Tab-separated table of C-alpha atoms and ligand atoms in Angstrom:
chain	number	residue	atom	x	y	z
E	1	MET	CA	-30.529	114.320	-157.533
E	2	LYS	CA	-31.581	116.842	-160.169
E	3	VAL	CA	-29.427	117.677	-163.178
E	4	TYR	CA	-30.096	120.437	-165.706
E	5	ASN	CA	-30.144	118.848	-169.143
E	6	THR	CA	-29.326	121.148	-172.085
E	7	LEU	CA	-31.279	118.709	-174.280
E	8	SER	CA	-34.623	119.300	-172.505
E	9	ARG	CA	-33.696	122.698	-171.034
E	10	LYS	CA	-35.025	121.424	-167.726
E	11	LYS	CA	-33.758	120.087	-164.452
E	12	GLU	CA	-34.371	116.346	-164.560
E	13	GLU	CA	-34.153	113.624	-161.945
E	14	PHE	CA	-30.842	111.836	-162.399
E	15	ILE	CA	-31.440	108.176	-163.202
E	16	PRO	CA	-28.324	106.427	-164.497
E	17	LEU	CA	-28.528	103.860	-167.284
E	18	GLU	CA	-27.134	101.235	-164.950
E	19	GLU	CA	-27.885	101.297	-161.247
E	20	GLY	CA	-24.976	102.450	-159.122
E	21	LYS	CA	-22.828	103.422	-162.104
E	22	VAL	CA	-22.215	106.660	-163.958
E	23	SER	CA	-20.503	106.990	-167.324
E	24	MET	CA	-19.306	110.488	-168.045
E	25	TYR	CA	-17.423	112.061	-170.960
E	26	VAL	CA	-15.975	115.569	-170.652
E	27	CYS	CA	-14.501	117.249	-173.731
E	28	GLY	CA	-10.898	118.090	-172.925
E	29	PRO	CA	-8.517	120.749	-174.174
E	30	THR	CA	-6.697	121.126	-177.453
E	31	VAL	CA	-3.076	120.910	-176.377
E	32	TYR	CA	-1.057	123.617	-178.114
E	33	ASN	CA	-0.414	125.891	-175.153
E	34	LEU	CA	-0.628	126.024	-171.367
E	35	ILE	CA	-4.298	125.779	-170.358
E	36	HIS	CA	-6.011	129.040	-169.473
E	37	ILE	CA	-8.302	129.625	-166.536
E	38	GLY	CA	-11.343	129.296	-168.833
E	39	ASN	CA	-10.286	125.730	-169.651
E	40	ALA	CA	-9.886	125.115	-165.923
E	41	ARG	CA	-13.583	125.859	-165.288
E	42	PRO	CA	-15.021	122.667	-166.864
E	43	MET	CA	-12.178	120.668	-165.309
E	44	ILE	CA	-12.998	121.906	-161.805
E	45	VAL	CA	-16.771	121.896	-162.219
E	46	PHE	CA	-17.078	118.384	-163.628
E	47	ASP	CA	-14.441	117.009	-161.247
E	48	THR	CA	-16.701	118.281	-158.468
E	49	VAL	CA	-19.733	116.626	-160.095
E	50	ARG	CA	-17.737	113.407	-160.209
E	51	ARG	CA	-16.599	113.709	-156.587
E	52	TYR	CA	-20.175	114.298	-155.420
E	53	MET	CA	-21.450	111.315	-157.405
E	54	GLU	CA	-18.706	109.158	-155.870
E	55	HIS	CA	-19.639	110.450	-152.434
E	56	LYS	CA	-23.208	109.308	-153.145
E	57	GLY	CA	-21.856	105.827	-153.813
E	58	TYR	CA	-21.803	105.742	-157.619
E	59	ALA	CA	-18.887	104.094	-159.421
E	60	VAL	CA	-17.983	106.811	-161.916
E	61	ASN	CA	-16.250	105.998	-165.176
E	62	TYR	CA	-14.872	109.409	-166.172
E	63	VAL	CA	-13.341	109.921	-169.594
E	64	SER	CA	-11.763	113.156	-170.755
E	65	ASN	CA	-9.810	113.426	-173.994
E	66	PHE	CA	-6.869	115.414	-175.211
E	67	THR	CA	-7.289	116.789	-178.734
E	68	ASP	CA	-3.739	116.312	-179.959
E	69	VAL	CA	-4.146	116.907	-183.686
E	70	ASP	CA	-5.409	120.304	-184.764
E	71	ASP	CA	-4.487	123.321	-186.917
E	72	LYS	CA	-3.138	125.282	-183.936
E	73	ILE	CA	-0.888	122.422	-182.819
E	74	ILE	CA	0.449	121.997	-186.356
E	75	LYS	CA	1.061	125.754	-186.688
E	76	LYS	CA	3.024	125.828	-183.443
E	77	ALA	CA	5.037	122.753	-184.489
E	78	ASN	CA	5.933	124.449	-187.774
E	79	GLU	CA	6.968	127.619	-185.954
E	80	GLU	CA	9.262	125.613	-183.690
E	81	GLY	CA	10.460	123.370	-186.529
E	82	THR	CA	9.355	120.223	-184.730
E	83	ASP	CA	6.657	117.508	-184.896
E	84	ALA	CA	3.083	118.113	-183.814
E	85	SER	CA	3.464	115.232	-181.347
E	86	VAL	CA	6.337	117.041	-179.580
E	87	ILE	CA	4.046	120.033	-179.012
E	88	SER	CA	1.042	117.998	-177.901
E	89	GLU	CA	3.044	115.741	-175.557
E	90	ARG	CA	4.665	118.806	-173.979
E	91	TYR	CA	1.317	120.468	-173.275
E	92	ILE	CA	-0.408	117.273	-172.157
E	93	ALA	CA	2.318	116.960	-169.502
E	94	GLU	CA	1.886	120.623	-168.513
E	95	CYS	CA	-1.899	120.267	-168.416
E	96	LYS	CA	-1.611	117.262	-166.099
E	97	LYS	CA	0.612	119.310	-163.760
E	98	ASP	CA	-2.007	122.075	-163.657
E	99	MET	CA	-4.794	119.568	-163.048
E	100	GLU	CA	-2.880	118.098	-160.119
E	101	ALA	CA	-2.263	121.556	-158.670
E	102	LEU	CA	-5.997	122.288	-158.999
E	103	ASN	CA	-6.710	118.971	-157.238
E	104	VAL	CA	-8.598	117.699	-160.299
E	105	LYS	CA	-8.553	113.906	-160.176
E	106	PRO	CA	-7.054	112.150	-163.178
E	107	ALA	CA	-9.790	110.736	-165.420
E	108	THR	CA	-10.363	106.987	-165.459
E	109	THR	CA	-9.092	107.273	-169.042
E	110	HIS	CA	-7.488	110.223	-170.837
E	111	PRO	CA	-7.593	109.117	-174.491
E	112	LYS	CA	-5.647	110.976	-177.147
E	113	ALA	CA	-7.202	111.516	-180.571
E	114	THR	CA	-4.091	110.390	-182.471
E	115	CYS	CA	-4.226	106.966	-180.785
E	116	GLU	CA	-7.833	106.379	-181.855
E	117	ILE	CA	-7.628	106.828	-185.631
E	118	ASP	CA	-8.679	103.224	-186.410
E	119	GLY	CA	-11.933	103.702	-184.512
E	120	MET	CA	-12.567	106.942	-186.379
E	121	ILE	CA	-12.063	105.271	-189.757
E	122	GLU	CA	-14.440	102.518	-188.668
E	123	MET	CA	-17.182	104.947	-187.587
E	124	ILE	CA	-16.810	106.997	-190.768
E	125	ASN	CA	-17.175	103.764	-192.762
E	126	THR	CA	-20.369	102.945	-190.888
E	127	LEU	CA	-21.742	106.418	-191.622
E	128	LEU	CA	-20.893	105.991	-195.317
E	129	GLU	CA	-22.553	102.571	-195.413
E	130	LYS	CA	-25.682	103.897	-193.769
E	131	GLY	CA	-25.926	106.811	-196.191
E	132	HIS	CA	-25.127	109.526	-193.630
E	133	ALA	CA	-21.858	110.594	-195.250
E	134	TYR	CA	-20.267	110.980	-198.676
E	135	VAL	CA	-16.793	111.314	-200.144
E	136	ALA	CA	-16.042	114.434	-202.198
E	137	GLU	CA	-13.752	114.411	-205.212
E	138	ASP	CA	-10.694	115.540	-203.243
E	139	GLY	CA	-11.172	112.699	-200.720
E	140	THR	CA	-12.810	114.792	-197.983
E	141	VAL	CA	-15.556	112.880	-196.190
E	142	TYR	CA	-18.557	114.961	-195.125
E	143	PHE	CA	-21.422	114.177	-192.791
E	144	LYS	CA	-24.738	114.668	-194.575
E	145	THR	CA	-26.431	116.808	-191.948
E	146	ARG	CA	-29.912	116.648	-193.492
E	147	SER	CA	-29.834	112.842	-193.299
E	148	PHE	CA	-30.148	113.108	-189.519
E	149	ALA	CA	-33.690	114.296	-188.902
E	150	GLU	CA	-33.119	115.316	-185.295
E	151	TYR	CA	-30.207	117.638	-186.100
E	152	GLY	CA	-30.494	120.748	-183.921
E	153	LYS	CA	-32.179	119.057	-180.934
E	154	LEU	CA	-29.410	119.968	-178.476
E	155	SER	CA	-28.860	123.580	-179.488
E	156	HIS	CA	-32.591	124.041	-180.146
E	157	LYS	CA	-31.985	125.277	-183.652
E	158	ASN	CA	-33.987	124.007	-186.577
E	159	LEU	CA	-32.603	123.327	-190.006
E	160	ASP	CA	-34.402	126.323	-191.501
E	161	ASP	CA	-32.829	128.713	-188.962
E	162	LEU	CA	-29.501	127.186	-189.797
E	163	ARG	CA	-30.122	127.618	-193.524
E	164	SER	CA	-30.653	131.341	-193.105
E	165	GLY	CA	-27.295	131.617	-191.372
E	166	GLU	CA	-25.624	129.160	-193.670
E	167	ARG	CA	-23.202	131.613	-195.157
E	168	SER	CA	-21.323	131.614	-191.871
E	169	LEU	CA	-21.119	127.843	-192.142
E	170	LEU	CA	-19.197	128.029	-195.390
E	171	VAL	CA	-15.557	127.331	-194.719
E	172	SER	CA	-12.901	128.028	-197.298
E	173	GLY	CA	-11.458	124.868	-198.773
E	174	GLU	CA	-14.714	123.039	-198.175
E	175	ASP	CA	-16.334	124.007	-201.468
E	176	GLN	CA	-17.108	120.433	-202.458
E	177	LYS	CA	-19.831	120.159	-199.832
E	178	GLN	CA	-23.224	119.123	-201.171
E	179	ASP	CA	-24.912	121.325	-198.586
E	180	PRO	CA	-23.485	124.160	-196.469
E	181	LEU	CA	-24.774	122.408	-193.331
E	182	ASP	CA	-22.565	119.370	-193.912
E	183	PHE	CA	-19.426	119.050	-191.814
E	184	VAL	CA	-16.069	117.331	-192.149
E	185	LEU	CA	-15.398	113.811	-190.885
E	186	TRP	CA	-12.061	113.304	-192.638
E	187	LYS	CA	-9.897	115.727	-194.616
E	188	PRO	CA	-6.974	115.247	-197.010
E	189	LYS	CA	-3.449	115.988	-195.821
E	190	LYS	CA	-1.710	119.234	-196.625
E	191	GLU	CA	2.023	119.774	-197.021
E	192	GLY	CA	3.828	119.539	-193.682
E	193	GLU	CA	0.871	118.092	-191.766
E	194	PRO	CA	0.671	114.779	-189.909
E	195	PHE	CA	-1.501	112.250	-191.737
E	196	TRP	CA	-2.882	108.736	-191.558
E	197	THR	CA	-3.806	106.331	-194.308
E	198	ALA	CA	-7.531	105.873	-194.817
E	199	PRO	CA	-9.631	104.329	-197.613
E	200	TRP	CA	-10.587	107.790	-198.951
E	201	CYS	CA	-7.268	109.621	-198.851
E	202	GLU	CA	-4.226	110.158	-196.687
E	203	GLY	CA	-5.326	112.745	-194.172
E	204	ARG	CA	-6.627	113.429	-190.714
E	205	PRO	CA	-9.937	113.357	-188.850
E	206	GLY	CA	-12.294	116.261	-188.237
E	207	TRP	CA	-12.600	117.385	-184.626
E	208	HIS	CA	-16.148	116.188	-183.883
E	209	ILE	CA	-15.605	112.550	-184.861
E	210	GLU	CA	-12.851	112.225	-182.232
E	211	CYS	CA	-15.208	112.570	-179.291
E	212	SER	CA	-17.939	110.323	-180.762
E	213	VAL	CA	-15.355	107.572	-181.198
E	214	MET	CA	-13.520	107.940	-177.883
E	215	SER	CA	-16.796	108.074	-175.969
E	216	LYS	CA	-18.029	104.888	-177.710
E	217	LYS	CA	-14.773	103.014	-177.167
E	218	TYR	CA	-14.329	103.796	-173.477
E	219	LEU	CA	-17.940	104.152	-172.304
E	220	GLY	CA	-20.169	102.390	-174.851
E	221	ASP	CA	-22.812	103.533	-177.357
E	222	GLU	CA	-25.019	105.084	-174.675
E	223	ILE	CA	-23.650	107.116	-171.803
E	224	ASP	CA	-25.101	108.982	-168.833
E	225	ILE	CA	-23.445	112.400	-169.019
E	226	HIS	CA	-21.638	114.295	-171.745
E	227	ALA	CA	-20.206	117.634	-170.684
E	228	GLY	CA	-18.131	120.653	-171.637
E	229	GLY	CA	-18.228	124.432	-171.863
E	230	GLU	CA	-21.335	126.068	-173.343
E	231	ASP	CA	-19.440	127.117	-176.480
E	232	LEU	CA	-19.367	123.424	-177.390
E	233	ILE	CA	-23.169	123.056	-177.607
E	234	PHE	CA	-23.098	124.160	-181.229
E	235	PRO	CA	-21.695	122.867	-183.439
E	236	HIS	CA	-19.408	120.407	-181.593
E	237	HIS	CA	-21.919	118.555	-179.427
E	238	GLU	CA	-24.724	118.840	-181.971
E	239	ASN	CA	-22.405	117.177	-184.496
E	240	GLU	CA	-21.303	114.530	-182.024
E	241	ILE	CA	-24.969	113.582	-181.472
E	242	ALA	CA	-25.605	113.389	-185.222
E	243	GLN	CA	-22.563	111.154	-185.826
E	244	SER	CA	-23.028	108.863	-182.813
E	245	GLU	CA	-26.777	108.388	-183.120
E	246	ALA	CA	-26.648	107.937	-186.897
E	247	ALA	CA	-23.822	105.376	-186.611
E	248	ASN	CA	-24.954	103.489	-183.495
E	249	GLY	CA	-28.719	103.727	-183.942
E	250	LYS	CA	-29.119	104.512	-180.225
E	251	PRO	CA	-29.510	107.670	-178.150
E	252	PHE	CA	-26.024	108.976	-177.307
E	253	ALA	CA	-25.936	110.768	-173.940
E	254	LYS	CA	-28.831	110.932	-171.480
E	255	TYR	CA	-27.792	114.199	-169.837
E	256	TRP	CA	-25.903	117.052	-171.497
E	257	MET	CA	-24.238	119.405	-169.032
E	258	HIS	CA	-22.571	122.708	-169.956
E	259	ASN	CA	-20.652	125.183	-167.841
E	260	GLY	CA	-21.014	128.931	-168.338
E	261	PHE	CA	-18.150	131.051	-169.540
E	262	LEU	CA	-15.407	132.606	-167.487
E	263	ASN	CA	-14.944	136.293	-168.326
E	264	ILE	CA	-12.292	138.756	-167.255
E	265	ASP	CA	-13.322	142.206	-166.060
E	266	ASN	CA	-16.764	141.441	-167.511
E	267	LYS	CA	-15.369	140.918	-170.983
E	268	LYS	CA	-14.980	137.697	-172.867
E	269	MET	CA	-11.573	136.280	-172.112
E	270	SER	CA	-9.591	136.171	-175.309
E	271	LYS	CA	-6.032	136.207	-176.464
E	272	SER	CA	-6.642	139.018	-178.955
E	273	LEU	CA	-8.039	141.347	-176.263
E	274	GLY	CA	-5.012	140.567	-174.130
E	275	ASN	CA	-7.207	139.781	-171.106
E	276	PHE	CA	-5.994	136.273	-170.851
E	277	PHE	CA	-4.476	134.279	-167.966
E	278	THR	CA	-3.049	130.798	-167.966
E	279	VAL	CA	-3.469	128.672	-164.856
E	280	ARG	CA	0.311	128.944	-164.521
E	281	ASP	CA	0.108	132.788	-164.457
E	282	ILE	CA	-2.434	132.586	-161.665
E	283	SER	CA	-0.341	130.096	-159.687
E	284	GLU	CA	2.384	132.728	-159.346
E	285	LYS	CA	0.011	135.044	-157.490
E	286	TYR	CA	-2.373	132.709	-155.700
E	287	ASP	CA	-2.561	129.245	-154.242
E	288	LEU	CA	-4.515	127.319	-156.893
E	289	GLN	CA	-6.890	126.143	-154.189
E	290	VAL	CA	-8.091	129.750	-154.157
E	291	LEU	CA	-8.804	129.527	-157.902
E	292	ARG	CA	-10.755	126.319	-157.313
E	293	PHE	CA	-12.725	127.908	-154.485
E	294	PHE	CA	-13.440	130.946	-156.687
E	295	MET	CA	-14.768	128.750	-159.515
E	296	LEU	CA	-17.082	126.894	-157.146
E	297	SER	CA	-18.373	130.036	-155.487
E	298	ALA	CA	-20.742	130.538	-158.452
E	299	HIS	CA	-23.239	128.166	-160.011
E	300	TYR	CA	-21.540	126.265	-162.826
E	301	ARG	CA	-24.106	127.384	-165.428
E	302	SER	CA	-23.749	131.105	-164.634
E	303	PRO	CA	-21.208	133.273	-166.348
E	304	LEU	CA	-18.379	134.014	-163.922
E	305	ASN	CA	-16.258	137.114	-163.861
E	306	PHE	CA	-12.621	136.817	-162.858
E	307	SER	CA	-11.324	139.788	-160.877
E	308	ALA	CA	-8.754	140.519	-158.163
E	309	GLU	CA	-11.592	141.458	-155.754
E	310	LEU	CA	-13.398	138.159	-156.221
E	311	MET	CA	-10.145	136.240	-155.836
E	312	ALA	CA	-9.463	138.123	-152.582
E	313	ALA	CA	-12.948	137.176	-151.377
E	314	ALA	CA	-12.275	133.569	-152.370
E	315	LYS	CA	-8.997	133.606	-150.430
E	316	ASN	CA	-10.790	134.884	-147.319
E	317	GLY	CA	-13.469	132.251	-147.676
E	318	LEU	CA	-10.973	129.426	-148.012
E	319	ASP	CA	-8.881	130.783	-145.114
E	320	ARG	CA	-11.932	130.682	-142.862
E	321	ILE	CA	-12.310	126.951	-143.433
E	322	VAL	CA	-8.576	126.224	-143.170
E	323	THR	CA	-8.251	128.225	-139.941
E	324	SER	CA	-11.153	126.393	-138.379
E	325	VAL	CA	-9.501	123.045	-139.144
E	326	VAL	CA	-6.166	124.325	-137.754
E	327	ASN	CA	-7.979	125.326	-134.548
E	328	LEU	CA	-9.691	121.963	-134.245
E	329	ASN	CA	-6.378	120.180	-134.736
E	330	PHE	CA	-4.786	122.291	-132.029
E	331	LEU	CA	-7.601	121.584	-129.613
E	332	LEU	CA	-7.404	117.915	-130.519
E	333	GLU	CA	-3.748	117.681	-129.587
E	334	ASN	CA	-4.576	118.772	-126.079
E	335	ALA	CA	-7.918	117.038	-125.646
E	336	GLY	CA	-8.236	113.971	-123.446
E	337	ASP	CA	-9.647	110.744	-124.786
E	338	GLY	CA	-12.833	110.924	-122.737
E	339	ALA	CA	-16.145	109.960	-124.333
E	340	MET	CA	-18.506	112.450	-125.902
E	341	SER	CA	-20.951	114.038	-123.493
E	342	GLU	CA	-24.677	113.960	-124.129
E	343	ALA	CA	-24.624	117.691	-124.828
E	344	GLU	CA	-21.917	117.109	-127.446
E	345	GLU	CA	-23.922	114.335	-129.026
E	346	ASN	CA	-26.836	116.735	-129.369
E	347	LEU	CA	-24.574	119.367	-130.872
E	348	LEU	CA	-23.243	116.874	-133.363
E	349	ALA	CA	-26.770	115.982	-134.438
E	350	GLU	CA	-27.290	119.701	-135.015
E	351	ALA	CA	-24.074	119.882	-137.054
E	352	GLU	CA	-25.376	117.051	-139.223
E	353	GLY	CA	-28.060	119.511	-140.349
E	354	PHE	CA	-25.381	121.486	-142.212
E	355	VAL	CA	-24.278	118.329	-143.985
E	356	ASP	CA	-27.886	117.776	-145.078
E	357	LYS	CA	-27.998	121.371	-146.310
E	358	PHE	CA	-24.825	120.761	-148.318
E	359	ASP	CA	-26.338	117.630	-149.881
E	360	GLU	CA	-29.584	119.432	-150.699
E	361	ALA	CA	-27.682	122.164	-152.521
E	362	MET	CA	-25.603	119.655	-154.475
E	363	ASP	CA	-28.692	117.556	-155.281
E	364	ASP	CA	-30.173	120.653	-156.881
E	365	ASP	CA	-28.060	120.662	-160.041
E	366	PHE	CA	-24.767	120.971	-158.150
E	367	ASN	CA	-25.355	124.329	-156.550
E	368	THR	CA	-21.828	124.655	-155.184
E	369	ALA	CA	-22.430	128.280	-154.106
E	370	ASP	CA	-25.081	127.163	-151.604
E	371	ALA	CA	-23.082	124.063	-150.721
E	372	ILE	CA	-20.122	126.267	-149.733
E	373	SER	CA	-22.468	128.428	-147.616
E	374	ALA	CA	-23.432	125.253	-145.758
E	375	ILE	CA	-19.713	124.574	-145.106
E	376	PHE	CA	-19.389	128.124	-143.720
E	377	GLU	CA	-22.308	127.538	-141.380
E	378	LEU	CA	-20.685	124.350	-140.184
E	379	VAL	CA	-17.369	126.164	-139.663
E	380	LYS	CA	-19.109	128.872	-137.648
E	381	PHE	CA	-20.843	126.218	-135.596
E	382	ALA	CA	-17.512	124.461	-134.933
E	383	ASN	CA	-15.812	127.739	-133.975
E	384	THR	CA	-18.629	128.456	-131.519
E	385	HIS	CA	-18.876	125.060	-129.878
E	386	ALA	CA	-15.371	123.620	-129.915
E	387	ASP	CA	-13.115	124.663	-127.038
E	388	ALA	CA	-10.505	123.413	-124.598
E	389	GLU	CA	-13.225	121.579	-122.637
E	390	SER	CA	-14.454	119.593	-125.661
E	391	SER	CA	-13.886	115.864	-125.870
E	392	GLY	CA	-11.504	114.537	-128.500
E	393	ALA	CA	-14.299	112.465	-130.054
E	394	PHE	CA	-16.472	115.557	-130.509
E	395	LEU	CA	-13.626	117.601	-132.019
E	396	GLU	CA	-12.670	114.763	-134.322
E	397	ALA	CA	-16.270	114.337	-135.524
E	398	LEU	CA	-16.628	118.068	-136.244
E	399	LYS	CA	-13.343	118.180	-138.125
E	400	GLU	CA	-14.244	115.090	-140.108
E	401	LYS	CA	-17.434	116.734	-141.364
E	402	ILE	CA	-15.680	119.937	-142.448
E	403	VAL	CA	-12.915	118.001	-144.196
E	404	MET	CA	-15.373	115.617	-145.868
E	405	LEU	CA	-17.535	118.386	-147.357
E	406	SER	CA	-14.481	120.349	-148.467
E	407	ASP	CA	-13.081	117.231	-150.071
E	408	ILE	CA	-16.264	116.751	-152.129
E	409	CYS	CA	-15.526	120.213	-153.531
E	410	GLY	CA	-11.910	119.125	-154.071
E	411	LEU	CA	-10.728	121.728	-151.555
E	412	ILE	CA	-7.725	120.743	-149.482
E	413	VAL	CA	-8.297	122.311	-146.078
E	414	GLU	CA	-6.025	120.204	-143.924
E	415	LYS	CA	-2.345	120.113	-144.580
E	416	LYS	CA	-0.890	116.957	-143.131
E	417	GLN	CA	2.773	117.892	-142.839
E	418	GLY	CA	2.963	120.443	-140.021
E	419	MET	CA	1.890	124.002	-140.534
E	420	LEU	CA	2.318	125.636	-143.892
E	421	ASP	CA	3.300	129.266	-144.250
E	422	GLU	CA	-0.170	130.281	-145.386
E	423	ASP	CA	-1.833	128.633	-142.374
E	424	ILE	CA	0.545	130.497	-140.083
E	425	GLU	CA	-0.138	133.746	-141.874
E	426	ALA	CA	-3.890	133.183	-141.756
E	427	LEU	CA	-3.695	132.751	-137.975
E	428	ILE	CA	-1.481	135.824	-137.564
E	429	GLN	CA	-3.981	137.809	-139.602
E	430	GLU	CA	-6.810	136.568	-137.416
E	431	ARG	CA	-4.801	137.512	-134.300
E	432	GLN	CA	-4.318	141.046	-135.609
E	433	GLU	CA	-8.045	141.357	-136.212
E	434	ALA	CA	-8.824	139.983	-132.767
E	435	ARG	CA	-6.498	142.571	-131.186
E	436	LYS	CA	-8.083	145.365	-133.170
E	437	ALA	CA	-11.457	144.211	-131.891
E	438	LYS	CA	-9.969	144.147	-128.349
E	439	ASN	CA	-10.609	140.396	-128.186
E	440	PHE	CA	-7.344	139.789	-126.325
E	441	ALA	CA	-8.370	136.346	-125.116
E	442	ARG	CA	-8.582	135.105	-128.721
E	443	ALA	CA	-5.372	136.924	-129.650
E	444	ASP	CA	-3.537	135.165	-126.806
E	445	GLU	CA	-5.098	131.843	-127.740
E	446	ILE	CA	-3.748	132.179	-131.278
E	447	ARG	CA	-0.288	133.077	-129.988
E	448	ASN	CA	-0.434	129.911	-127.858
E	449	ILE	CA	-1.552	127.784	-130.812
E	450	LEU	CA	1.430	129.026	-132.771
E	451	THR	CA	3.878	128.609	-129.869
E	452	GLU	CA	2.721	125.007	-129.481
E	453	LYS	CA	3.548	124.456	-133.148
E	454	GLY	CA	7.013	125.931	-132.659
E	455	ILE	CA	6.223	129.243	-134.342
E	456	ILE	CA	7.697	132.294	-132.652
E	457	LEU	CA	5.977	135.657	-133.121
E	458	GLU	CA	7.678	138.975	-132.843
E	459	ASP	CA	5.628	142.182	-132.792
E	460	THR	CA	7.644	144.867	-134.541
E	461	ARG	CA	6.860	148.378	-135.724
E	462	GLU	CA	6.638	147.088	-139.285
E	463	GLY	CA	4.134	144.440	-138.268
E	464	VAL	CA	4.270	140.888	-136.974
E	465	LYS	CA	7.257	138.780	-137.910
E	466	TRP	CA	7.404	135.041	-137.373
E	467	LYS	CA	9.945	132.266	-137.483
E	468	ARG	CA	10.087	128.568	-136.793
E	469	ALA	CA	11.782	127.655	-133.493
R	1	AMP	P1	-10.776	124.097	-176.030
R	1	AMP	O1	-9.365	123.724	-175.791
R	1	AMP	O2	-10.965	125.476	-176.555
R	1	AMP	O3	-11.514	123.046	-176.851
R	1	AMP	O4	-11.507	124.134	-174.619
R	1	AMP	C1	-11.517	123.062	-173.693
R	1	AMP	C2	-12.681	123.227	-172.751
R	1	AMP	O5	-12.621	124.517	-172.078
R	1	AMP	C3	-14.045	123.216	-173.441
R	1	AMP	O6	-14.976	122.504	-172.622
R	1	AMP	C4	-14.424	124.674	-173.532
R	1	AMP	O7	-15.812	124.859	-173.599
R	1	AMP	C5	-13.872	125.204	-172.218
R	1	AMP	N1	-13.631	126.673	-172.237
R	1	AMP	C6	-12.835	127.367	-173.085
R	1	AMP	N2	-12.831	128.688	-172.771
R	1	AMP	C7	-13.642	128.841	-171.695
R	1	AMP	C8	-14.046	129.970	-170.882
R	1	AMP	N3	-13.594	131.204	-171.097
R	1	AMP	N4	-14.897	129.732	-169.858
R	1	AMP	C9	-15.351	128.485	-169.592
R	1	AMP	N5	-15.010	127.390	-170.302
R	1	AMP	C10	-14.165	127.546	-171.340
R	2	ZN	ZN1	-15.732	116.818	-177.660
C-alpha cells in the first residue's frame, strides 16, 4: 500500500510501526457552529482510509479531537450570555449527528481539549526544562522555534524564508516574544474567558499544544499517521512536530496526510463570501450519502469543487449502485437454492477481477475515484449476468461483492428495512428511461419488481404516481 507523505512529498510504501496495527490522529473541528461541508471532507476521506485499512486486516486506533476552547467559542458564548462549555457541548452533539448521517464511524477516542489540560501543562513543563520554551513577563509561555533545528521540514519552508515573511507572524498582544517565529503554548486569561490554573499564570492553552498532547496520551510518542486538511500543514502541524519531537525526543508521525480543499463554484468556501454550506443545509436537499459519494469521486489530495451539477452526477452514480443491489435482491427472492453452475463460477472469478482493481486503486494512495469506477464495472457486470435463471448462490456472491466494496467507501447501498422512497423513485426513473428507449421488457420487469414489493404504479398525464399497497 502506497501513501503520499507530505513530509517527503512522495508516495511511500506503508509500513506501520507495529505489525498489524495502525495508529492514526486526525485533527478535528473547532466546535462553535454546525460543521460545514469543508470540515466534512477530512472526516469522510480519513474515515475511508480507516475503513480500507480495517478491510486489509489492520487494527486501527483512530483518534480525532474536538477543539472546545477557542476565541470563536468564547465569542459565541458571550453573545449568548452563556458558558463556553454550553456552546462546545451543543456543537459536539450536532457534529456527532452529522458524522452519523455521513456514515463516518465514531473514532476509537474523541478527546476534548478542555479535559486534557493537565497533560498540556506537563508537556509545556518538559519543553521549558529542555530549553525549548520560555515564560514572558505577562505569564505567556512561548515555544522557542529556533531551538528546534528541523523546524519547517513538513511545510518545506526554511527559517530564512520564514524570517522574510515574519511580519505576518506578528500577532497583536504577543509583543513579548523573543523572536517573531515563536508561538504560544499557554496564554494568560482575559476578562470573561474560561481559565485553568498553571504554574505560569491562570490562563488557557494555545491551539497547537492540544493535538501534541492528545496524540501522545491516546496513541503514544510515535504514531503512524497524522492527518487533516492542507491548511493545517503550516503552522499547525509544523508546530505540533516541533513541540512533540522537542518534548519526546522521538520522531512524531511517520506519515503526514492532507486532504485538498473543498471550494464552491470554484471559489474558496468562506463565510465572508457567503458561499458557505453546513452539512445540515445540504441534508435538506440531498441524502448525505450523495455528499459522501461526491467527496469520494475525486482524489482526496485534489481540490474539489462543490456544485449542483456535480452533486446531480454523484446522485446518479450512487443510484446506479443502489438500483443494482435492489435488482439482485429481487432476483434473490425468487431464485431457487440450487448450486452455482460452472459457468457462474467462471463469471464470479471474472467479477473478482473488479475487486482486485478496486484494491489496486486504493493501494495507490487511496484513489477513491478509480476505486468507484471499479465498483461501476462490477455493477455493470452484475446487471449483465444476473437474471431470473441465475442461482441464488451466484446472486448472493455478486451482491456481497458490491456491498463489501461500497461499505469500504462508507456508502450504504442496501437498505435493510423494505424499500425506501428513493429506491422506489430510482426504479421508476429507470423504468421511464427504459420506455423511452423502447426497452419494454425491462420496463415491465421493473413494474413487476415493484408490484412484488407491494408498490402500485399509476401512469398519469402528470407522470408516474406510486403508492404502497
Ligand atoms: P477547523 O474547524 O477549521 O479547524 O477545521 C477542521 C478540519 O476541516 C481541518 O482538518 C481543516 O483542514 C478542514 N477544513 C476546513 N475547511 C475546509 C475546506 N474548505 N476543505 C477541506 N477541508 C477543510
Ligand atoms: Zn491538530
